CSV table of N, CA and C in Angstrom, one decimal:
chain,number,residue,atom,x,y,z
A,676,UNK,N,135.0,97.9,95.2
A,676,UNK,CA,133.6,98.0,95.2
A,676,UNK,C,133.1,99.5,95.4
A,677,UNK,N,132.0,99.7,94.6
A,677,UNK,CA,131.6,101.0,94.5
A,677,UNK,C,130.6,101.3,95.6
A,678,UNK,N,130.6,102.3,96.2
A,678,UNK,CA,129.4,102.6,97.1
A,678,UNK,C,128.2,103.4,96.3
A,679,UNK,N,127.1,103.6,97.1
A,679,UNK,CA,125.7,104.2,96.2
A,679,UNK,C,126.2,105.5,95.6
A,680,UNK,N,127.0,106.2,96.2
A,680,UNK,CA,127.2,107.6,95.5
A,680,UNK,C,128.0,107.5,94.2
A,681,UNK,N,129.0,106.4,94.3
A,681,UNK,CA,129.6,106.2,93.2
A,681,UNK,C,128.7,105.6,91.9
A,682,UNK,N,127.9,104.6,92.4
A,682,UNK,CA,127.0,104.1,91.7
A,682,UNK,C,126.2,105.2,90.7
A,683,UNK,N,125.7,106.2,91.6
A,683,UNK,CA,124.9,107.1,91.1
A,683,UNK,C,125.7,108.0,89.9
A,684,UNK,N,127.0,108.3,90.5
A,684,UNK,CA,127.8,109.1,89.5
A,684,UNK,C,127.8,108.2,88.2
A,685,UNK,N,128.0,107.0,88.2
A,685,UNK,CA,128.1,106.4,87.0
A,685,UNK,C,126.9,106.4,86.1
A,686,UNK,N,125.8,106.5,86.8
A,686,UNK,CA,124.5,106.3,86.1
A,686,UNK,C,124.1,107.9,85.7
A,687,UNK,N,124.5,108.9,86.2
A,687,UNK,CA,124.2,110.3,85.9
A,687,UNK,C,124.4,110.3,84.6
A,688,UNK,N,123.8,111.1,83.8
A,688,UNK,CA,124.1,111.5,82.5
A,688,UNK,C,123.8,110.4,81.2
A,689,UNK,N,123.2,109.4,81.7
A,689,UNK,CA,122.7,108.2,81.1
A,689,UNK,C,121.6,108.8,79.6
A,690,UNK,N,121.8,107.9,78.6
A,690,UNK,CA,120.6,108.1,77.8
A,690,UNK,C,119.7,106.9,77.9
A,691,UNK,N,120.2,105.7,78.3
A,691,UNK,CA,119.6,104.7,78.5
A,691,UNK,C,119.8,104.1,79.9
A,692,UNK,N,118.9,103.7,80.8
A,692,UNK,CA,119.6,103.1,82.0
A,692,UNK,C,118.5,102.2,82.4
A,693,UNK,N,119.1,100.6,82.4
A,693,UNK,CA,118.0,99.7,82.8
A,693,UNK,C,118.4,98.8,84.0
A,694,UNK,N,117.5,98.8,84.8
A,694,UNK,CA,117.6,98.2,86.0
A,694,UNK,C,116.9,96.8,86.2
A,695,UNK,N,117.7,95.7,86.6
A,695,UNK,CA,116.9,94.3,86.8
A,695,UNK,C,117.1,94.4,88.3
A,696,UNK,N,115.8,94.1,89.1
A,696,UNK,CA,115.6,94.0,90.4
A,696,UNK,C,115.3,92.4,90.7
A,697,UNK,N,115.6,91.8,91.6
A,697,UNK,CA,115.3,90.4,92.1
A,697,UNK,C,115.1,90.2,93.3
A,698,UNK,N,115.3,91.1,94.3
A,698,UNK,CA,115.0,90.8,95.6
A,698,UNK,C,113.5,91.1,96.1
A,699,UNK,N,113.0,90.5,97.0
A,699,UNK,CA,111.8,90.8,97.7
A,699,UNK,C,111.7,91.8,98.6
A,700,UNK,N,113.1,92.3,99.3
A,700,UNK,CA,112.9,93.2,100.2
A,700,UNK,C,114.3,94.2,100.0
A,701,UNK,N,114.2,95.3,100.0
A,701,UNK,CA,115.4,96.3,99.9
A,701,UNK,C,115.4,97.1,101.2
A,702,UNK,N,116.5,97.1,101.9
A,702,UNK,CA,116.5,97.9,103.2
A,702,UNK,C,117.6,99.2,102.9
A,703,UNK,N,117.0,100.4,102.9
A,703,UNK,CA,117.4,101.5,102.9
A,703,UNK,C,117.0,102.6,103.6
A,704,UNK,N,117.9,103.5,104.1
A,704,UNK,CA,117.6,104.6,104.9
A,704,UNK,C,116.9,105.7,103.9
A,705,UNK,N,117.4,105.8,102.7
A,705,UNK,CA,116.8,106.6,101.6
A,705,UNK,C,115.3,106.7,101.3
A,706,UNK,N,114.6,105.6,102.0
A,706,UNK,CA,113.0,105.6,101.9
A,706,UNK,C,112.6,106.8,102.7
A,707,UNK,N,113.3,107.4,103.6
A,707,UNK,CA,112.8,108.3,104.6
A,707,UNK,C,111.7,107.9,105.4
A,708,UNK,N,111.8,106.7,105.8
A,708,UNK,CA,110.7,106.3,106.6
A,708,UNK,C,109.2,105.7,106.1
A,709,UNK,N,109.3,105.8,104.7
A,709,UNK,CA,108.2,105.7,103.9
A,709,UNK,C,107.6,104.1,104.1
A,710,UNK,N,108.5,103.3,104.3
A,710,UNK,CA,108.1,101.8,104.2
A,710,UNK,C,107.3,101.6,105.7
A,711,UNK,N,107.9,102.2,106.7
A,711,UNK,CA,107.1,102.1,107.9
A,711,UNK,C,105.8,102.7,107.8
A,712,UNK,N,105.7,103.9,107.3
A,712,UNK,CA,104.3,104.5,107.2
A,712,UNK,C,103.5,103.7,106.2
A,713,UNK,N,104.0,103.3,105.2
A,713,UNK,CA,103.0,102.3,104.4
A,713,UNK,C,102.5,101.3,105.3
A,714,UNK,N,103.6,100.5,105.8
A,714,UNK,CA,103.0,99.4,106.6
A,714,UNK,C,102.0,99.7,107.9
A,715,UNK,N,102.1,101.1,108.3
A,715,UNK,CA,101.3,101.6,109.3
A,715,UNK,C,100.0,102.0,108.7
A,716,UNK,N,99.8,102.0,107.6
A,716,UNK,CA,98.5,102.4,106.9
A,716,UNK,C,98.4,103.8,106.6
A,717,UNK,N,99.7,104.7,106.5
A,717,UNK,CA,99.7,106.0,105.9
A,717,UNK,C,99.1,106.2,104.5
A,718,UNK,N,98.4,107.2,104.3
A,718,UNK,CA,97.6,107.4,102.9
A,718,UNK,C,98.7,107.4,101.7
A,719,UNK,N,100.0,108.2,102.1
A,719,UNK,CA,100.8,108.4,100.8
A,719,UNK,C,102.2,108.7,101.7
A,720,UNK,N,103.0,108.5,100.5
A,720,UNK,CA,104.7,108.7,101.0
A,720,UNK,C,104.8,110.1,101.2
A,721,UNK,N,106.0,110.3,102.0
A,721,UNK,CA,106.2,111.8,102.2
A,721,UNK,C,106.6,112.6,100.9
A,722,UNK,N,105.4,113.6,100.8
A,722,UNK,CA,105.4,114.4,99.6
A,722,UNK,C,106.6,115.1,99.0
A,723,UNK,N,107.3,115.8,99.9
A,723,UNK,CA,108.5,116.5,99.4
A,723,UNK,C,109.6,115.6,99.0
A,724,UNK,N,109.9,114.4,99.7
A,724,UNK,CA,110.9,113.8,99.4
A,724,UNK,C,110.5,112.8,97.9
A,725,UNK,N,109.2,112.4,97.8
A,725,UNK,CA,108.9,111.7,96.7
A,725,UNK,C,108.8,112.7,95.5
A,726,UNK,N,108.5,113.8,95.7
A,726,UNK,CA,108.3,114.7,94.7
A,726,UNK,C,109.7,115.0,94.0
A,727,UNK,N,110.7,115.2,94.9
A,727,UNK,CA,112.1,115.3,94.2
A,727,UNK,C,112.3,114.3,93.2
A,728,UNK,N,111.7,113.1,93.7
A,728,UNK,CA,112.3,111.9,92.7
A,728,UNK,C,111.6,111.9,91.6
A,729,UNK,N,110.3,112.3,91.6
A,729,UNK,CA,109.3,112.3,90.4
A,729,UNK,C,109.8,113.3,89.3
A,730,UNK,N,110.2,114.5,90.0
A,730,UNK,CA,110.7,115.6,89.1
A,730,UNK,C,111.8,115.2,88.4
A,731,UNK,N,112.8,114.4,89.1
A,731,UNK,CA,113.8,114.0,88.3
A,731,UNK,C,113.6,113.0,87.0
A,732,UNK,N,112.6,112.2,87.4
A,732,UNK,CA,112.0,111.1,86.4
A,732,UNK,C,111.6,111.9,85.2
A,733,UNK,N,110.6,113.1,85.6
A,733,UNK,CA,109.8,113.7,84.5
A,733,UNK,C,111.1,114.6,83.7
A,734,UNK,N,111.8,115.1,84.5
A,734,UNK,CA,113.0,116.0,83.7
A,734,UNK,C,113.7,115.0,82.7
A,735,UNK,N,114.1,113.7,83.3
A,735,UNK,CA,114.9,112.9,82.4
A,735,UNK,C,114.0,112.1,81.2
A,736,UNK,N,112.7,112.1,81.2
A,736,UNK,CA,112.0,111.9,80.1
A,736,UNK,C,111.8,112.9,79.1
A,737,UNK,N,111.6,114.3,79.6
A,737,UNK,CA,111.6,115.4,78.8
A,737,UNK,C,112.8,115.6,78.1
A,738,UNK,N,114.0,115.1,78.3
A,738,UNK,CA,115.4,115.1,77.7
A,738,UNK,C,115.6,114.2,76.6
A,739,UNK,N,114.6,113.0,76.9
A,739,UNK,CA,114.5,112.1,75.9
A,739,UNK,C,115.2,110.7,76.4
A,740,UNK,N,115.5,111.0,77.7
A,740,UNK,CA,116.4,109.8,78.5
A,740,UNK,C,115.4,108.6,78.9
A,741,UNK,N,115.9,107.4,78.6
A,741,UNK,CA,114.8,106.2,78.9
A,741,UNK,C,115.4,105.6,80.3
A,742,UNK,N,114.5,105.4,81.1
A,742,UNK,CA,114.9,104.8,82.4
A,742,UNK,C,113.8,103.6,82.3
A,743,UNK,N,114.5,102.3,82.5
A,743,UNK,CA,113.6,101.2,82.4
A,743,UNK,C,113.9,100.2,83.7
A,744,UNK,N,113.0,99.6,84.3
A,744,UNK,CA,113.2,98.7,85.4
A,744,UNK,C,112.4,97.6,85.1
A,745,UNK,N,112.9,96.3,85.3
A,745,UNK,CA,112.1,94.8,85.4
A,745,UNK,C,112.4,94.4,86.8
A,746,UNK,N,111.1,94.2,87.5
A,746,UNK,CA,111.5,93.3,88.9
A,746,UNK,C,110.9,92.1,88.7
A,747,UNK,N,112.0,91.2,88.8
A,747,UNK,CA,111.5,89.6,88.9
A,747,UNK,C,111.1,89.2,90.2
A,748,UNK,N,109.9,88.5,90.2
A,748,UNK,CA,109.3,88.3,91.5
A,748,UNK,C,108.6,87.1,91.2
A,749,UNK,N,108.1,86.5,92.3
A,749,UNK,CA,107.0,85.6,92.5
A,749,UNK,C,105.9,85.6,93.4
A,750,UNK,N,104.8,86.0,92.8
A,750,UNK,CA,103.6,86.1,93.6
A,750,UNK,C,103.3,84.9,94.3
A,751,UNK,N,102.6,85.0,95.5
A,751,UNK,CA,102.2,86.2,96.2
A,751,UNK,C,103.4,87.3,96.7
A,752,UNK,N,103.3,88.5,96.7
A,752,UNK,CA,104.1,89.3,97.2
A,752,UNK,C,103.9,89.6,98.7
A,753,UNK,N,105.1,89.9,99.4
A,753,UNK,CA,105.0,90.5,100.7
A,753,UNK,C,104.7,91.8,100.9
A,754,UNK,N,104.7,92.2,102.3
A,754,UNK,CA,104.6,93.7,102.6
A,754,UNK,C,105.5,94.7,101.8
A,755,UNK,N,106.9,94.3,101.8
A,755,UNK,CA,107.8,95.1,101.2
A,755,UNK,C,107.6,95.4,99.7
A,756,UNK,N,107.2,94.5,99.0
A,756,UNK,CA,106.8,94.4,97.6
A,756,UNK,C,105.4,95.2,97.2
A,757,UNK,N,104.5,95.1,98.2
A,757,UNK,CA,103.6,95.9,98.1
A,757,UNK,C,103.5,97.2,98.2
A,758,UNK,N,104.5,97.8,99.1
A,758,UNK,CA,104.9,99.0,99.0
A,758,UNK,C,105.7,99.6,98.1
A,759,UNK,N,106.8,98.7,97.5
A,759,UNK,CA,107.4,99.1,96.3
A,759,UNK,C,106.5,99.2,95.2
A,760,UNK,N,105.5,98.5,95.1
A,760,UNK,CA,104.5,98.7,94.0
A,760,UNK,C,103.7,100.0,94.1
A,761,UNK,N,102.9,100.0,95.2
A,761,UNK,CA,102.0,101.0,95.4
A,761,UNK,C,102.7,102.5,95.4
A,762,UNK,N,103.8,102.5,96.1
A,762,UNK,CA,104.3,103.9,96.7
A,762,UNK,C,105.5,104.1,95.8
A,763,UNK,N,106.1,103.3,95.1
A,763,UNK,CA,107.3,103.5,94.2
A,763,UNK,C,106.9,103.3,92.9
A,764,UNK,N,106.5,102.1,92.2
A,764,UNK,CA,106.5,102.0,90.8
A,764,UNK,C,105.4,102.7,90.2
A,765,UNK,N,104.0,102.8,91.0
A,765,UNK,CA,103.0,103.4,90.4
A,765,UNK,C,103.1,105.0,90.0
A,766,UNK,N,103.5,105.6,91.2
A,766,UNK,CA,104.1,107.1,90.8
A,766,UNK,C,105.1,107.2,89.8
A,767,UNK,N,106.0,106.4,89.8
A,767,UNK,CA,107.2,106.4,88.9
A,767,UNK,C,106.8,106.2,87.4
A,768,UNK,N,106.0,105.2,87.2
A,768,UNK,CA,105.4,105.1,85.9
A,768,UNK,C,104.5,106.3,85.2
A,769,UNK,N,104.0,106.9,86.2
A,769,UNK,CA,103.4,108.3,85.7
A,769,UNK,C,104.2,109.4,85.5
A,770,UNK,N,105.3,109.2,86.2
A,770,UNK,CA,106.4,110.2,86.0
A,770,UNK,C,107.2,110.0,84.6
A,771,UNK,N,107.2,108.8,83.9
A,771,UNK,CA,107.8,108.4,82.9
A,771,UNK,C,109.0,107.3,82.8
A,772,UNK,N,109.0,106.7,84.0
A,772,UNK,CA,109.7,105.5,84.0
A,772,UNK,C,109.1,104.2,83.6
A,773,UNK,N,109.8,103.2,82.9
A,773,UNK,CA,109.1,102.3,82.2
A,773,UNK,C,109.3,101.1,83.2
A,774,UNK,N,108.3,100.6,83.8
A,774,UNK,CA,108.6,99.7,84.9
A,774,UNK,C,107.9,98.5,84.5
A,775,UNK,N,108.5,97.4,84.6
A,775,UNK,CA,107.6,96.1,84.1
A,775,UNK,C,107.9,94.8,85.2
A,776,UNK,N,107.1,94.1,85.3
A,776,UNK,CA,107.0,92.9,86.4
A,776,UNK,C,107.2,91.7,85.7
A,777,UNK,N,107.9,91.0,86.0
A,777,UNK,CA,108.4,89.4,85.6
A,777,UNK,C,107.9,88.7,86.8
A,778,UNK,N,106.6,88.2,86.7
A,778,UNK,CA,106.2,87.3,87.9
A,778,UNK,C,106.2,86.0,87.6
A,779,UNK,N,107.2,85.4,88.2
A,779,UNK,CA,107.7,83.8,87.8
A,779,UNK,C,106.4,82.9,88.2
A,780,UNK,N,105.5,83.4,89.0
A,780,UNK,CA,104.3,82.5,89.5
A,780,UNK,C,103.3,82.4,88.1
A,781,UNK,N,103.6,83.6,87.2
A,781,UNK,CA,102.6,83.7,86.2
A,781,UNK,C,103.3,83.1,84.7
A,782,UNK,N,104.6,83.2,84.6
A,782,UNK,CA,105.1,82.8,83.3
A,782,UNK,C,106.4,82.2,83.6
A,783,UNK,N,106.9,81.6,82.8
A,783,UNK,CA,108.2,80.7,83.0
A,783,UNK,C,109.4,82.0,82.9
A,784,UNK,N,110.5,81.8,83.6
A,784,UNK,CA,111.8,82.2,83.4
A,784,UNK,C,112.4,82.1,82.0
A,785,UNK,N,112.5,83.2,81.3
A,785,UNK,CA,113.1,83.1,80.1
A,785,UNK,C,114.7,82.5,80.3
A,786,UNK,N,115.1,81.6,79.2
A,786,UNK,CA,116.4,80.9,79.3
A,786,UNK,C,117.5,82.0,79.4
A,787,UNK,N,117.3,83.0,78.7
A,787,UNK,CA,118.4,84.1,78.5
A,787,UNK,C,118.4,84.9,79.8
A,788,UNK,N,117.6,84.6,80.7
A,788,UNK,CA,117.7,85.6,81.7
A,788,UNK,C,118.3,84.7,82.8
A,789,UNK,N,119.6,84.6,82.6
A,789,UNK,CA,120.6,83.5,83.4
A,789,UNK,C,121.1,84.5,84.5
A,790,UNK,N,120.8,85.5,84.8
A,790,UNK,CA,121.3,86.5,86.0
A,790,UNK,C,120.5,86.3,87.0
A,791,UNK,N,121.2,86.1,88.3
A,791,UNK,CA,120.3,86.0,89.4
A,791,UNK,C,120.5,87.1,90.6
A,792,UNK,N,120.9,88.0,90.0
A,792,UNK,CA,121.4,89.0,91.0
A,792,UNK,C,120.8,90.7,90.1
A,793,UNK,N,120.8,91.6,90.9
A,793,UNK,CA,120.4,92.9,90.5
A,793,UNK,C,121.5,93.4,89.8
A,794,UNK,N,121.2,94.5,88.6
A,794,UNK,CA,122.4,95.0,87.9
A,794,UNK,C,121.7,96.2,87.2
A,795,UNK,N,122.7,97.2,86.9
A,795,UNK,CA,122.5,98.3,86.1
A,795,UNK,C,123.0,98.1,84.8
A,796,UNK,N,122.4,98.3,83.5
A,796,UNK,CA,123.0,98.4,82.4
A,796,UNK,C,122.8,99.9,81.8
A,797,UNK,N,124.0,100.5,81.6
A,797,UNK,CA,123.9,101.9,81.2
A,797,UNK,C,124.3,102.2,79.8
A,798,UNK,N,123.3,102.7,78.9
A,798,UNK,CA,123.7,103.0,77.6
A,798,UNK,C,124.2,101.9,76.8
A,799,UNK,N,123.9,100.5,77.2
A,799,UNK,CA,124.1,99.5,76.5
A,799,UNK,C,125.8,99.2,76.6
A,800,UNK,N,126.3,99.7,77.6
A,800,UNK,CA,127.9,99.8,77.4
A,800,UNK,C,128.6,99.4,78.6
A,801,UNK,N,127.9,99.7,79.8
A,801,UNK,CA,128.4,99.5,81.0
A,801,UNK,C,127.4,98.6,82.1
A,802,UNK,N,128.0,97.7,82.5
A,802,UNK,CA,127.2,96.8,83.4
A,802,UNK,C,127.6,96.9,85.0
A,803,UNK,N,126.8,97.5,85.8
A,803,UNK,CA,127.2,97.7,87.2
A,803,UNK,C,126.4,96.6,88.1
A,804,UNK,N,127.0,95.6,88.6
A,804,UNK,CA,126.3,94.4,89.5
A,804,UNK,C,126.4,95.1,90.9
A,805,UNK,N,125.1,94.9,91.1
A,805,UNK,CA,124.5,95.3,92.6
A,805,UNK,C,124.6,94.3,93.7
A,806,UNK,N,125.4,94.3,94.6
A,806,UNK,CA,125.5,93.3,95.8
A,806,UNK,C,124.6,93.8,97.2
A,807,UNK,N,123.8,92.7,97.6
A,807,UNK,CA,123.2,93.1,98.7
A,807,UNK,C,123.4,92.0,99.8
A,808,UNK,N,123.2,92.6,101.0
A,808,UNK,CA,123.1,91.6,102.2
A,808,UNK,C,121.9,90.8,102.1
A,809,UNK,N,121.9,89.6,102.9
A,809,UNK,CA,120.6,88.8,102.9
A,809,UNK,C,119.2,89.6,103.3
A,810,UNK,N,119.6,90.7,104.1
A,810,UNK,CA,118.3,91.4,104.5
A,810,UNK,C,117.9,92.4,103.5
A,811,UNK,N,118.7,92.6,102.2
A,811,UNK,CA,118.3,93.5,101.5
A,811,UNK,C,119.1,94.8,101.5
A,812,UNK,N,119.8,95.0,102.5
A,812,UNK,CA,120.8,96.1,102.7
A,812,UNK,C,122.0,96.1,101.5
A,813,UNK,N,122.1,97.3,100.9
A,813,UNK,CA,123.2,97.3,99.9
A,813,UNK,C,124.6,97.2,100.4
A,814,UNK,N,125.6,96.4,99.9
A,814,UNK,CA,126.6,96.2,100.4
A,814,UNK,C,127.8,96.6,99.3
A,815,UNK,N,127.5,97.0,98.1
A,815,UNK,CA,128.6,97.4,97.2
A,815,UNK,C,128.1,97.1,95.8
A,816,UNK,N,129.0,97.6,94.8
A,816,UNK,CA,128.7,97.2,93.3
A,816,UNK,C,129.8,97.3,92.7
A,817,UNK,N,130.0,96.5,91.6
A,817,UNK,CA,131.2,96.3,90.9
A,817,UNK,C,130.9,96.6,89.3
A,818,UNK,N,131.8,97.1,88.5
A,818,UNK,CA,131.7,97.4,87.3
A,818,UNK,C,132.0,95.8,86.7
A,819,UNK,N,131.2,95.2,85.8
A,819,UNK,CA,131.5,94.0,85.1
A,819,UNK,C,132.5,94.2,83.9
A,820,UNK,N,133.4,93.6,83.7
A,820,UNK,CA,134.1,93.4,82.5
A,820,UNK,C,133.4,93.6,81.2
A,821,UNK,N,133.8,94.2,80.1
A,821,UNK,CA,133.4,94.2,78.7
A,821,UNK,C,133.1,92.8,78.4
A,822,UNK,N,133.8,91.8,78.8
A,822,UNK,CA,133.4,90.2,78.1
A,822,UNK,C,132.1,89.9,78.7
A,823,UNK,N,131.3,90.5,79.7
A,823,UNK,CA,130.4,90.2,80.4
A,823,UNK,C,129.1,90.9,79.8
A,824,UNK,N,129.2,91.9,78.9
A,824,UNK,CA,128.3,92.5,78.3
A,824,UNK,C,127.3,91.9,77.6
A,825,UNK,N,127.9,91.0,76.9
A,825,UNK,CA,126.7,90.4,75.9
A,825,UNK,C,125.8,89.5,76.7
A,826,UNK,N,126.2,88.9,77.8
A,826,UNK,CA,125.2,88.4,78.7
A,826,UNK,C,124.2,89.1,79.3
A,827,UNK,N,124.7,90.3,79.8
A,827,UNK,CA,123.8,91.0,80.5
A,827,UNK,C,122.7,92.0,79.5
A,828,UNK,N,123.3,92.1,78.1
A,828,UNK,CA,122.4,92.6,77.1
A,828,UNK,C,121.3,91.5,76.9
A,829,UNK,N,121.6,90.2,76.7
A,829,UNK,CA,120.6,89.2,76.4
A,829,UNK,C,119.7,89.2,77.6
A,830,UNK,N,120.2,89.3,78.8
A,830,UNK,CA,119.3,89.2,80.3
A,830,UNK,C,118.5,90.3,80.0
A,831,UNK,N,118.8,91.5,79.8
A,831,UNK,CA,118.1,92.7,79.7
A,831,UNK,C,116.8,92.4,78.8
A,832,UNK,N,117.2,92.0,77.5
A,832,UNK,CA,116.3,91.8,76.3
A,832,UNK,C,115.2,90.7,76.9
A,833,UNK,N,115.7,89.7,77.3
A,833,UNK,CA,114.9,88.7,77.9
A,833,UNK,C,114.0,89.0,78.9
A,834,UNK,N,114.3,89.7,79.8
A,834,UNK,CA,113.4,90.3,80.9
A,834,UNK,C,112.5,91.1,80.3
A,835,UNK,N,112.7,92.3,79.5
A,835,UNK,CA,112.0,93.1,78.9
A,835,UNK,C,110.8,92.5,77.9
A,836,UNK,N,111.2,91.5,77.2
A,836,UNK,CA,110.3,90.7,76.5
A,836,UNK,C,109.2,90.0,77.1
A,837,UNK,N,109.8,89.3,78.3
A,837,UNK,CA,108.7,88.4,79.3
A,837,UNK,C,108.0,89.1,80.2
A,838,UNK,N,108.5,90.4,80.6
A,838,UNK,CA,107.6,91.0,81.7
A,838,UNK,C,106.5,92.0,81.1
A,839,UNK,N,105.6,92.2,82.0
A,839,UNK,CA,104.4,92.7,81.4
A,839,UNK,C,104.5,94.3,82.1
A,840,UNK,N,104.1,95.2,81.4
A,840,UNK,CA,104.1,96.7,81.9
A,840,UNK,C,103.4,96.6,83.5
A,841,UNK,N,104.0,97.4,84.3
A,841,UNK,CA,103.9,97.4,85.8
A,841,UNK,C,102.2,97.5,85.7
A,842,UNK,N,101.7,98.6,85.1
A,842,UNK,CA,100.3,99.0,85.3
A,842,UNK,C,99.2,97.9,85.1
A,843,UNK,N,99.7,97.0,84.0
A,843,UNK,CA,98.8,96.0,83.7
A,843,UNK,C,98.9,94.8,84.7
A,844,UNK,N,100.3,94.5,85.2
A,844,UNK,CA,100.1,93.5,86.3
A,844,UNK,C,99.4,94.1,87.6
A,845,UNK,N,99.6,95.3,87.8
A,845,UNK,CA,99.2,95.9,89.2
A,845,UNK,C,97.4,96.1,89.1
A,846,UNK,N,97.0,96.3,87.9
A,846,UNK,CA,95.6,96.3,88.0
A,846,UNK,C,94.9,94.8,88.0
A,847,UNK,N,95.6,93.9,87.7
A,847,UNK,CA,95.2,92.4,87.9
A,847,UNK,C,95.4,92.0,89.4
A,848,UNK,N,96.0,92.7,90.3
A,848,UNK,CA,96.4,92.3,91.7
A,848,UNK,C,95.8,93.2,92.8
A,849,UNK,N,94.5,93.7,92.7
A,849,UNK,CA,94.1,94.3,93.6
A,849,UNK,C,94.1,93.8,95.2
A,850,UNK,N,94.5,92.6,95.1
A,850,UNK,CA,94.9,92.0,96.5
A,850,UNK,C,96.1,92.3,97.2
A,851,UNK,N,96.7,93.3,96.4
A,851,UNK,CA,98.0,93.6,97.1
A,851,UNK,C,98.0,95.0,97.6
A,852,UNK,N,96.8,95.9,97.0
A,852,UNK,CA,96.6,97.4,97.3
A,852,UNK,C,96.6,97.4,98.7
A,853,UNK,N,97.1,98.5,99.3
A,853,UNK,CA,97.2,98.8,100.7
A,853,UNK,C,95.7,98.8,101.2
A,854,UNK,N,94.8,99.5,100.4
A,854,UNK,CA,93.4,99.5,101.1
A,854,UNK,C,92.7,98.1,101.5
A,855,UNK,N,93.4,97.1,100.8
A,855,UNK,CA,92.9,95.6,101.0
A,855,UNK,C,93.7,94.9,101.8
A,856,UNK,N,94.8,95.6,102.5
A,856,UNK,CA,95.6,94.9,103.4
A,856,UNK,C,95.9,95.7,104.9
A,857,UNK,N,94.8,96.3,105.1
A,857,UNK,CA,94.9,97.2,106.4
A,857,UNK,C,95.2,96.4,107.5
A,858,UNK,N,95.0,95.1,107.5
A,858,UNK,CA,95.0,94.1,108.7
A,858,UNK,C,96.3,93.4,108.8
A,859,UNK,N,97.1,93.5,107.7
A,859,UNK,CA,98.4,92.6,107.7
A,859,UNK,C,99.3,93.6,108.2
């Protein structure tokens, strides 16, 4: 099993990196307390921590590197996904990441998306399956064998085709904006 630093090492230097996300909650100390601040009604994430990430995304984009993500979810979404959308995806998109939402309450799951777990697909050559505990805590990752690659390529293509751009989806769902959920 790979730990997070090993996963990051395998991803660094990519030309294309695709991430499929499937969970409603991720538990990670790397958020720097931003989830708690969001849920408490703070107006913005920790600017120093967030800016480092956004600078990395801008740099990758300027180098011609493509980072894509599809989050498979079913609305209505809960507090964690509201946080992820508003303080994660929205600024990430502005910085150059291609983020899309596949809302299974709005569109059917594509048959080729037969993967029910998170994964990274690096340069269309390497699949890293991400494993999580029930509470969304990362527990390890493993590199899938080359025989699994066609399945993950098909899953990626189906997810990208069926999902809609994050900004379009988010604009249609103001009910999830932090300003509209102060009492939750």
